[in-house]
Amino acid sequence: MGKDPKWSSDETVQLCKAWLNTSQTPIRGAGMKKDTFYKRVYQNWLATKNSKADPRSEIAVSGRWKKLQPEVTMFEGVYGKVISRERSGWNEDMHVKTATDIYSEKHKQPFEFMSAWMELRDKAKWTSLLTATIGIKRKALEHPPIARPGG
């Protein structure tokens, strides 16, 4: 079986919109089982994708999200550090360019999900996911497991 066609920027943005829409459904998007959730993301993506988009399987769509999500999260972390260093006279484009350069240097590859980040970055569901993820990591660091005495 051949490799799926490369995802376009528009398809990636539509996937982000499908994820956001599914996550925000009144049927408790966050409370769904993982398989059910990704099936709904896929159905949402199919219903709203551009008619010129390549056909994709449910596995391809969920696989794309599973690749995109951690990379966008890592980029958001780099971007957050860049904007936390206040620089007089800097605009948004300068912050994004610097974050992109730092990400590329650190990960030895360019950041390929800029369109996804632009779509997700200010959406409440995405920012709450980031907060929850960061909160879990911080709690784990603040409360390391206590070693039990031998015996």
Tab-separated table of C-alpha atoms in Angstrom:
chain	number	residue	atom	x	y	z
A	1	MET	CA	0.000	0.000	0.000
A	2	GLY	CA	1.383	3.411	-0.999
A	3	LYS	CA	1.989	6.405	1.178
A	4	ASP	CA	-0.877	8.882	1.620
A	5	PRO	CA	-0.586	12.200	-0.219
A	6	LYS	CA	1.030	15.046	1.700
A	7	TRP	CA	-1.361	17.086	3.831
A	8	SER	CA	-1.994	20.626	2.633
A	9	SER	CA	-2.065	23.570	4.996
A	10	ASP	CA	-5.820	23.918	4.381
A	11	GLU	CA	-6.450	20.259	5.269
A	12	THR	CA	-4.434	20.658	8.460
A	13	VAL	CA	-6.406	23.764	9.462
A	14	GLN	CA	-9.652	21.914	8.763
A	15	LEU	CA	-8.466	19.065	10.987
A	16	CYS	CA	-7.829	21.569	13.786
A	17	LYS	CA	-11.326	22.977	13.314
A	18	ALA	CA	-12.800	19.458	13.390
A	19	TRP	CA	-10.895	18.705	16.618
A	20	LEU	CA	-12.057	21.968	18.200
A	21	ASN	CA	-15.654	21.392	17.136
A	22	THR	CA	-15.654	17.812	18.425
A	23	SER	CA	-13.978	18.846	21.681
A	24	GLN	CA	-16.621	21.475	22.320
A	25	THR	CA	-19.704	19.407	21.545
A	26	PRO	CA	-22.346	19.240	24.274
A	27	ILE	CA	-21.930	15.451	24.232
A	28	ARG	CA	-18.926	15.941	26.508
A	29	GLY	CA	-16.150	15.826	23.911
A	30	ALA	CA	-13.534	15.532	26.620
A	31	GLY	CA	-15.454	12.709	28.306
A	32	MET	CA	-15.703	10.477	25.228
A	33	LYS	CA	-13.638	7.349	24.876
A	34	LYS	CA	-10.599	7.966	22.704
A	35	ASP	CA	-11.821	5.810	19.788
A	36	THR	CA	-15.243	7.470	19.807
A	37	PHE	CA	-13.675	10.911	19.991
A	38	TYR	CA	-11.364	10.332	17.001
A	39	LYS	CA	-14.225	8.776	15.028
A	40	ARG	CA	-16.229	11.976	15.610
A	41	VAL	CA	-13.258	14.157	14.682
A	42	TYR	CA	-12.970	12.162	11.462
A	43	GLN	CA	-16.700	12.465	10.712
A	44	ASN	CA	-16.557	16.193	11.398
A	45	TRP	CA	-13.501	16.536	9.155
A	46	LEU	CA	-15.254	14.627	6.338
A	47	ALA	CA	-18.366	16.782	6.624
A	48	THR	CA	-16.496	20.073	6.442
A	49	LYS	CA	-13.356	19.386	4.391
A	50	ASN	CA	-12.739	21.100	1.082
A	51	SER	CA	-14.075	19.057	-1.828
A	52	LYS	CA	-10.611	19.216	-3.444
A	53	ALA	CA	-8.939	17.635	-0.402
A	54	ASP	CA	-7.406	14.210	-0.849
A	55	PRO	CA	-9.414	11.261	0.475
A	56	ARG	CA	-8.157	10.260	3.922
A	57	SER	CA	-8.926	7.308	6.154
A	58	GLU	CA	-9.918	7.638	9.789
A	59	ILE	CA	-6.485	6.274	10.714
A	60	ALA	CA	-4.758	8.905	8.557
A	61	VAL	CA	-6.763	11.728	10.133
A	62	SER	CA	-6.187	10.583	13.715
A	63	GLY	CA	-2.523	9.913	12.899
A	64	ARG	CA	-2.126	13.434	11.577
A	65	TRP	CA	-3.610	14.859	14.774
A	66	LYS	CA	-1.372	12.662	16.932
A	67	LYS	CA	1.675	13.981	15.050
A	68	LEU	CA	0.491	17.591	14.992
A	69	GLN	CA	-0.631	17.995	18.607
A	70	PRO	CA	2.681	17.392	20.411
A	71	GLU	CA	4.657	19.457	17.897
A	72	VAL	CA	2.263	22.399	18.157
A	73	THR	CA	2.423	22.077	21.949
A	74	MET	CA	6.236	22.190	21.853
A	75	PHE	CA	6.166	25.221	19.565
A	76	GLU	CA	3.705	26.955	21.892
A	77	GLY	CA	6.193	26.432	24.721
A	78	VAL	CA	8.999	28.019	22.699
A	79	TYR	CA	6.744	30.891	21.647
A	80	GLY	CA	5.674	31.449	25.261
A	81	LYS	CA	9.294	31.764	26.336
A	82	VAL	CA	10.030	34.211	23.511
A	83	ILE	CA	7.133	36.527	24.363
A	84	SER	CA	7.909	36.348	28.083
A	85	ARG	CA	11.181	38.135	27.380
A	86	GLU	CA	9.851	41.627	26.836
A	87	ARG	CA	11.706	43.336	24.020
A	88	SER	CA	11.058	46.963	23.263
A	89	GLY	CA	9.918	47.545	19.706
A	90	TRP	CA	9.192	43.895	18.889
A	91	ASN	CA	5.993	42.990	17.068
A	92	GLU	CA	4.125	39.693	16.681
A	93	ASP	CA	5.978	38.747	13.495
A	94	MET	CA	9.337	39.120	15.249
A	95	HIS	CA	8.199	36.909	18.129
A	96	VAL	CA	6.921	34.212	15.757
A	97	LYS	CA	10.090	34.349	13.617
A	98	THR	CA	12.316	34.024	16.685
A	99	ALA	CA	10.222	31.149	18.072
A	100	THR	CA	10.371	29.405	14.686
A	101	ASP	CA	14.156	29.783	14.540
A	102	ILE	CA	14.609	28.483	18.096
A	103	TYR	CA	12.258	25.538	17.464
A	104	SER	CA	14.086	24.621	14.238
A	105	GLU	CA	17.470	24.790	15.921
A	106	LYS	CA	16.353	22.782	18.949
A	107	HIS	CA	14.481	20.083	17.010
A	108	LYS	CA	16.822	19.971	13.989
A	109	GLN	CA	13.889	20.438	11.624
A	110	PRO	CA	11.592	23.283	10.625
A	111	PHE	CA	8.250	23.731	12.372
A	112	GLU	CA	5.767	22.330	9.853
A	113	PHE	CA	2.510	23.119	11.643
A	114	MET	CA	2.397	26.922	11.599
A	115	SER	CA	-1.084	26.940	10.044
A	116	ALA	CA	-2.322	24.595	12.791
A	117	TRP	CA	-0.760	26.718	15.536
A	118	MET	CA	-2.300	29.875	14.072
A	119	GLU	CA	-5.717	28.195	14.089
A	120	LEU	CA	-5.440	26.734	17.599
A	121	ARG	CA	-3.399	29.259	19.566
A	122	ASP	CA	-6.177	31.493	20.879
A	123	LYS	CA	-8.997	28.952	21.122
A	124	ALA	CA	-10.228	28.244	24.648
A	125	LYS	CA	-10.301	24.456	24.186
A	126	TRP	CA	-6.679	24.405	22.998
A	127	THR	CA	-5.408	26.713	25.721
A	128	SER	CA	-7.207	24.652	28.371
A	129	LEU	CA	-5.522	21.517	26.987
A	130	LEU	CA	-2.147	23.255	27.248
A	131	THR	CA	-2.853	24.403	30.792
A	132	ALA	CA	-3.916	20.901	31.810
A	133	THR	CA	-0.828	19.362	30.193
A	134	ILE	CA	1.549	21.872	31.734
A	135	GLY	CA	-0.218	21.590	35.101
A	136	ILE	CA	0.249	17.830	35.140
A	137	LYS	CA	3.937	18.170	34.345
A	138	ARG	CA	4.472	20.846	36.985
A	139	LYS	CA	2.655	18.838	39.656
A	140	ALA	CA	4.773	15.811	38.824
A	141	LEU	CA	7.918	17.903	39.221
A	142	GLU	CA	6.750	19.595	42.423
A	143	HIS	CA	5.859	16.334	44.140
A	144	PRO	CA	8.424	13.694	43.204
A	145	PRO	CA	7.701	10.190	44.459
A	146	ILE	CA	8.945	9.577	47.977
A	147	ALA	CA	11.432	6.742	48.255
A	148	ARG	CA	10.299	4.050	50.644
A	149	PRO	CA	12.741	2.898	53.266
A	150	GLY	CA	14.012	-0.634	52.797
A	151	GLY	CA	12.912	-3.383	55.062
